[in-house]
CSV table of C-alpha atoms in Angstrom, one decimal:
chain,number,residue,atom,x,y,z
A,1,UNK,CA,26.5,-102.6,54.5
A,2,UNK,CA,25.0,-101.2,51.5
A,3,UNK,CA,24.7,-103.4,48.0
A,4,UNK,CA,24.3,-102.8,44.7
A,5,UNK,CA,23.1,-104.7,41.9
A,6,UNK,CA,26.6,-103.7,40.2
A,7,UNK,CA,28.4,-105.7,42.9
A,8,UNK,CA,30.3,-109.3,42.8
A,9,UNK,CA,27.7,-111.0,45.9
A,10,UNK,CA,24.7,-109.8,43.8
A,11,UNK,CA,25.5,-110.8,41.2
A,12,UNK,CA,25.9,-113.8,42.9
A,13,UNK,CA,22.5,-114.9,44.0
A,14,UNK,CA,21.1,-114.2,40.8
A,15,UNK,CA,23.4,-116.6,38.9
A,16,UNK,CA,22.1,-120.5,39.3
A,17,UNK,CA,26.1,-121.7,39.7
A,18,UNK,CA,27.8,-123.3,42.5
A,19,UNK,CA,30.5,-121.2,45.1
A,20,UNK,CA,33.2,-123.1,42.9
A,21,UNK,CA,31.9,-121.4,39.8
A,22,UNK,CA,31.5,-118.3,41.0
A,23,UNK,CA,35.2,-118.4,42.2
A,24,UNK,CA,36.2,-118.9,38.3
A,25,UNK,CA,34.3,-116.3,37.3
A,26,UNK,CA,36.1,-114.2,40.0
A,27,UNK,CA,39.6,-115.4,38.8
A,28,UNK,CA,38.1,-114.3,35.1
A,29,UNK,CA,37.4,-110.6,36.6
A,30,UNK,CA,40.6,-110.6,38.5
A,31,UNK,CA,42.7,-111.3,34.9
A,32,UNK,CA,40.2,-109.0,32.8
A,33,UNK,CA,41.0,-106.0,35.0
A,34,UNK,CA,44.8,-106.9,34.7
A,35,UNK,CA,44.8,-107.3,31.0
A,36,UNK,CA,43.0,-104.3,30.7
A,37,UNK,CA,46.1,-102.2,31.8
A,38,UNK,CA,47.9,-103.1,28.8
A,39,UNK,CA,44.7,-104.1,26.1
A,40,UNK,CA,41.5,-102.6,25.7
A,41,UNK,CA,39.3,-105.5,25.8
A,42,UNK,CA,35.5,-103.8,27.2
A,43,UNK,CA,35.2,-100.2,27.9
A,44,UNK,CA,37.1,-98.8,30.9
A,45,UNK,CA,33.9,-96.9,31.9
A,46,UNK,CA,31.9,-100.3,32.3
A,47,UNK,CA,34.9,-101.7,34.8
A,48,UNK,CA,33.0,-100.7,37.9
A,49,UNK,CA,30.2,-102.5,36.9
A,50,UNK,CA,31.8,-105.3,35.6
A,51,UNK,CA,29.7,-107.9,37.0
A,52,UNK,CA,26.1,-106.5,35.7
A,53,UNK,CA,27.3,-105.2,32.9
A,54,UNK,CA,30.1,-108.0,31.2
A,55,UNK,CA,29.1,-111.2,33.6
A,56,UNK,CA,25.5,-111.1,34.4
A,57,UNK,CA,24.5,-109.9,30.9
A,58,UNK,CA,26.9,-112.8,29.3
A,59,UNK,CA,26.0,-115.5,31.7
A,60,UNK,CA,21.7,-114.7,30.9
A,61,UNK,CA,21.9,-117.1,28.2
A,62,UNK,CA,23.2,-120.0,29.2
A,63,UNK,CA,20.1,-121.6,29.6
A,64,UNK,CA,19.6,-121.4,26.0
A,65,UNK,CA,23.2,-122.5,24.8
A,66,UNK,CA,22.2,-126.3,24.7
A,67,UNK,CA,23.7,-129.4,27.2
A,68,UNK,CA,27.4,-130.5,27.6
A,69,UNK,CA,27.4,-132.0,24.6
A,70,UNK,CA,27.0,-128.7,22.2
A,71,UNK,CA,29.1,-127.3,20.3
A,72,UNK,CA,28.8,-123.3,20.8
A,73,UNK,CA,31.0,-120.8,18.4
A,74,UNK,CA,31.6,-117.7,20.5
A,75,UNK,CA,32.2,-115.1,17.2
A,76,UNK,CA,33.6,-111.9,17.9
A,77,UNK,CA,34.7,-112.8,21.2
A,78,UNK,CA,37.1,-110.1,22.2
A,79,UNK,CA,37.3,-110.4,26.1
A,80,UNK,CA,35.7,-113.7,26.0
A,81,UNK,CA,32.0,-112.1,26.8
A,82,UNK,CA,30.2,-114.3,25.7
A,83,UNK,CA,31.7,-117.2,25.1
A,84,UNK,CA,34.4,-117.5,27.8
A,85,UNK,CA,31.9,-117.1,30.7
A,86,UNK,CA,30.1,-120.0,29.0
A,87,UNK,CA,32.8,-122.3,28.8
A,88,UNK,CA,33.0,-121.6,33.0
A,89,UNK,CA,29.5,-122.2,33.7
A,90,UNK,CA,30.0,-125.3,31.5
A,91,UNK,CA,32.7,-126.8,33.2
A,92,UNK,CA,31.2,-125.8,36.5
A,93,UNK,CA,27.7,-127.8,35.2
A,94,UNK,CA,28.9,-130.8,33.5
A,95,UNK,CA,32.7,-130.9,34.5
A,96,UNK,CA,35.1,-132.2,32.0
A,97,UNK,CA,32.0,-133.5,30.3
A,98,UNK,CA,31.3,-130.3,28.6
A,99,UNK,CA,32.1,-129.9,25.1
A,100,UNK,CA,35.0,-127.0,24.4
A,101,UNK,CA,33.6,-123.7,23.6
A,102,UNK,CA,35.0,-122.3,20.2
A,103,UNK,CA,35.9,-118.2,20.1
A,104,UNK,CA,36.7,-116.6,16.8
A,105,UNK,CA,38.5,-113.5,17.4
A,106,UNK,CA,40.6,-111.6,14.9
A,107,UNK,CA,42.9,-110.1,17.2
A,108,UNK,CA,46.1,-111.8,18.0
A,109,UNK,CA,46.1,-110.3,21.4
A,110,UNK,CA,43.0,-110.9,22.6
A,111,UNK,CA,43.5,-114.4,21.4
A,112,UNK,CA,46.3,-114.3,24.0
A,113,UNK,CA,44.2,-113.0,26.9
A,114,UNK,CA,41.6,-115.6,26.0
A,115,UNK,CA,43.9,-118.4,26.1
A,116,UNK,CA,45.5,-117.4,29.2
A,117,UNK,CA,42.2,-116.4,30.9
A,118,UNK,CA,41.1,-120.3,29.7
A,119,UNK,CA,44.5,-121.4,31.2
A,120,UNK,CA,44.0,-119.8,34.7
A,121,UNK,CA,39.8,-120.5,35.5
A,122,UNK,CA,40.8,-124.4,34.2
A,123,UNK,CA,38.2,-124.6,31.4
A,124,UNK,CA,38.7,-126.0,27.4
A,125,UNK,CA,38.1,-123.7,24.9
A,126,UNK,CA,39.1,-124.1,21.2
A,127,UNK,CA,40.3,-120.6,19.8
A,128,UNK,CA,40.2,-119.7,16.1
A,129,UNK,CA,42.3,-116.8,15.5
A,130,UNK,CA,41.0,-115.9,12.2
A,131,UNK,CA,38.2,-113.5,10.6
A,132,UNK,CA,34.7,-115.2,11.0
A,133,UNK,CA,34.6,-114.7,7.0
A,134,UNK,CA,37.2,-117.2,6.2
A,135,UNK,CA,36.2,-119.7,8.9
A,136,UNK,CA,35.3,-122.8,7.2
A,137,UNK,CA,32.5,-124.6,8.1
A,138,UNK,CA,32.6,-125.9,11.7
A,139,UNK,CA,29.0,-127.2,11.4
A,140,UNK,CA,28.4,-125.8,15.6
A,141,UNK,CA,25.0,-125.9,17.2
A,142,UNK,CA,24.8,-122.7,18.3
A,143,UNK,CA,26.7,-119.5,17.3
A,144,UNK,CA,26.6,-116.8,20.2
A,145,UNK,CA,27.8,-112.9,19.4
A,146,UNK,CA,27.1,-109.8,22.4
A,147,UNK,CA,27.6,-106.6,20.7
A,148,UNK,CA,29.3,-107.1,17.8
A,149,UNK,CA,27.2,-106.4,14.6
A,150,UNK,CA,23.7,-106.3,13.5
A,151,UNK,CA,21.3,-108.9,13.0
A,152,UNK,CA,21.8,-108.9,9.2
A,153,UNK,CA,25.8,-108.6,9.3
A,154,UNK,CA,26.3,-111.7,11.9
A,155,UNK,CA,24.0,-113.8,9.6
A,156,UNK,CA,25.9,-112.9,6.4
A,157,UNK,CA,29.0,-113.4,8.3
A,158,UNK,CA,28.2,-116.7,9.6
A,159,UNK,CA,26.6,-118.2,6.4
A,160,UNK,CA,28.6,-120.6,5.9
A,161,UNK,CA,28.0,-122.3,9.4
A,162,UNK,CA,24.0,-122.7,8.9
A,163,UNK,CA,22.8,-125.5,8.6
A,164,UNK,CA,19.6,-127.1,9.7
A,165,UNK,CA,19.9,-127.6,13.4
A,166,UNK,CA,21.6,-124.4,13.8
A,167,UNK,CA,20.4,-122.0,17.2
A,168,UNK,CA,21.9,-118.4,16.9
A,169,UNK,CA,21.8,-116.8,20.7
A,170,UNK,CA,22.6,-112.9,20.3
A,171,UNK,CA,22.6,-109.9,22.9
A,172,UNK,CA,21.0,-107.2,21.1
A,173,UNK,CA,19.8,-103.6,22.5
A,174,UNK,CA,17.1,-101.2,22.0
A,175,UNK,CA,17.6,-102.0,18.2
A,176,UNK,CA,17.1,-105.2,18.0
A,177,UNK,CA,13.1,-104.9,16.5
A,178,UNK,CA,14.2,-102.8,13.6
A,179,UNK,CA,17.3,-104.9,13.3
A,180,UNK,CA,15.1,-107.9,12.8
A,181,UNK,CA,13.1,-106.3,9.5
A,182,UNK,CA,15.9,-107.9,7.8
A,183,UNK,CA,14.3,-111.6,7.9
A,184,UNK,CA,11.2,-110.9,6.3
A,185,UNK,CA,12.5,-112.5,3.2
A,186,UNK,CA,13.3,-115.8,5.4
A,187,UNK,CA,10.1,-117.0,7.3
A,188,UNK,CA,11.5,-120.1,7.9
A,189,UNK,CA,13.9,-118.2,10.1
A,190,UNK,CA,12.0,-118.6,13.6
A,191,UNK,CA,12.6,-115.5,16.0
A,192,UNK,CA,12.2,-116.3,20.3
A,193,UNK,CA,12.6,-113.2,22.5
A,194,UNK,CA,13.7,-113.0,25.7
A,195,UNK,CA,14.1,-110.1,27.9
A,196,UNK,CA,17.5,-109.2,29.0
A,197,UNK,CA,18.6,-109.4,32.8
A,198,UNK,CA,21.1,-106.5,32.4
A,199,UNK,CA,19.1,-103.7,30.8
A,200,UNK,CA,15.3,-102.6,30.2
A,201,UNK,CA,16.4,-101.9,26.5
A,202,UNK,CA,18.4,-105.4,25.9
A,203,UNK,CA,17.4,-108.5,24.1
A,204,UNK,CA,18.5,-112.3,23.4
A,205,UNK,CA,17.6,-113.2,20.3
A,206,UNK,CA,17.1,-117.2,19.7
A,207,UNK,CA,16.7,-117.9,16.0
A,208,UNK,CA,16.4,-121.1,14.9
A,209,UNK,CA,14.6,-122.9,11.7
A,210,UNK,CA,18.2,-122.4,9.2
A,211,UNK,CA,17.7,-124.4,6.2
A,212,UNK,CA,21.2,-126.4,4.5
């Protein structure tokens, strides 16, 4: 048989997780294409390749989201992509250890999916169902966002959460070297780039050094 780098089992050996995890991840899938019936949570067009294009390109970056003690604010989080699939590969690292994942999402609905797609794959999450603007400050260690804004809008959005030992993980594409012209007023902004899995063009952004 034939496989594809799109598929479920390749996805698979590429991901450092146990069978267990991979399971939850599975369950997430199984309620994402369910939900999507009714919501439009990723692009129907993407479905297919669901696992390269929404798991495999979220779950890159958990190696630099911190231990089980760090708080992570998943902003924008829509179908959970990020920030959900962290909070899996969380639990299934450091158990009930892990620290709860916080999504910010505006929309009441997707709030819903999130907490019912928390509810079924048996991980904690905290959900804030608010705009990111009138968040107050949460004072996380790292804020994570996957296609949501630019470089300059998710850093003037999430001002008021920086603070000295703040890591910002974002999923950026073929932009994402124009996008970052915006720091050049802010060299103590440190920039680390890492090659995406999922796509020739993609990016994760680490930036660090935020002053208080």
């Amino acid at each position: 048989m034939t496989t594809s780098i799109f598929d479920a089992e390749s996805v698979y050996q590429q991901l450092d997780v146990s069978r267990e995890t991979f399971e939850q991840l599975e369950k997430y899938v199984a309620i994402l294409n369910k939900w999507q019936k009714s919501i439009n949570l990723v692009s129907n067009k993407t479905l297919p390749e669901v696992w390269h294009r929404h798991i495999l390109d979220s779950a890159q970056i958990f190696p630099y989201t911190g231990d089980a003690q760090t708080k992570i604010m998943d902003i924008g989080s829509g179908a959970g992509l990020p920030g959900l699939i962290l909070a899996i590969m969380r639990h299934g690292q450091w158990g009930d250890d892990a620290a709860p994942v916080t999504l910010v999402e505006s929309d009441e609905r997707k709030c819903a999916f999130l907490g019912m797609a928390a509810q079924e794959t048996g991980v904690k999450i905290k959900i804030k169902n608010t705009r990111l603007e009138t968040l107050p400050p949460l004072y996380p260690d790292v804020i994570t966002a996957r296609a949501l804004a630019t470089v300059e809008t998710l850093l003037d959005w999430t001002k008021p959460q920086h603070h000295a030992g703040l890591n910002c993980v974002f999923l950026k594409g073929a932009q994402a070297e124009e996008e970052l012209t915006c720091l050049k007023e802010t060299p103590n902004i440190k920039i680390d780039k890492k090659q995406s899995l999922t796509s020739p063009d993609g990016v994760i952004l680490c930036l660090s050094g935020f002053a208080d």
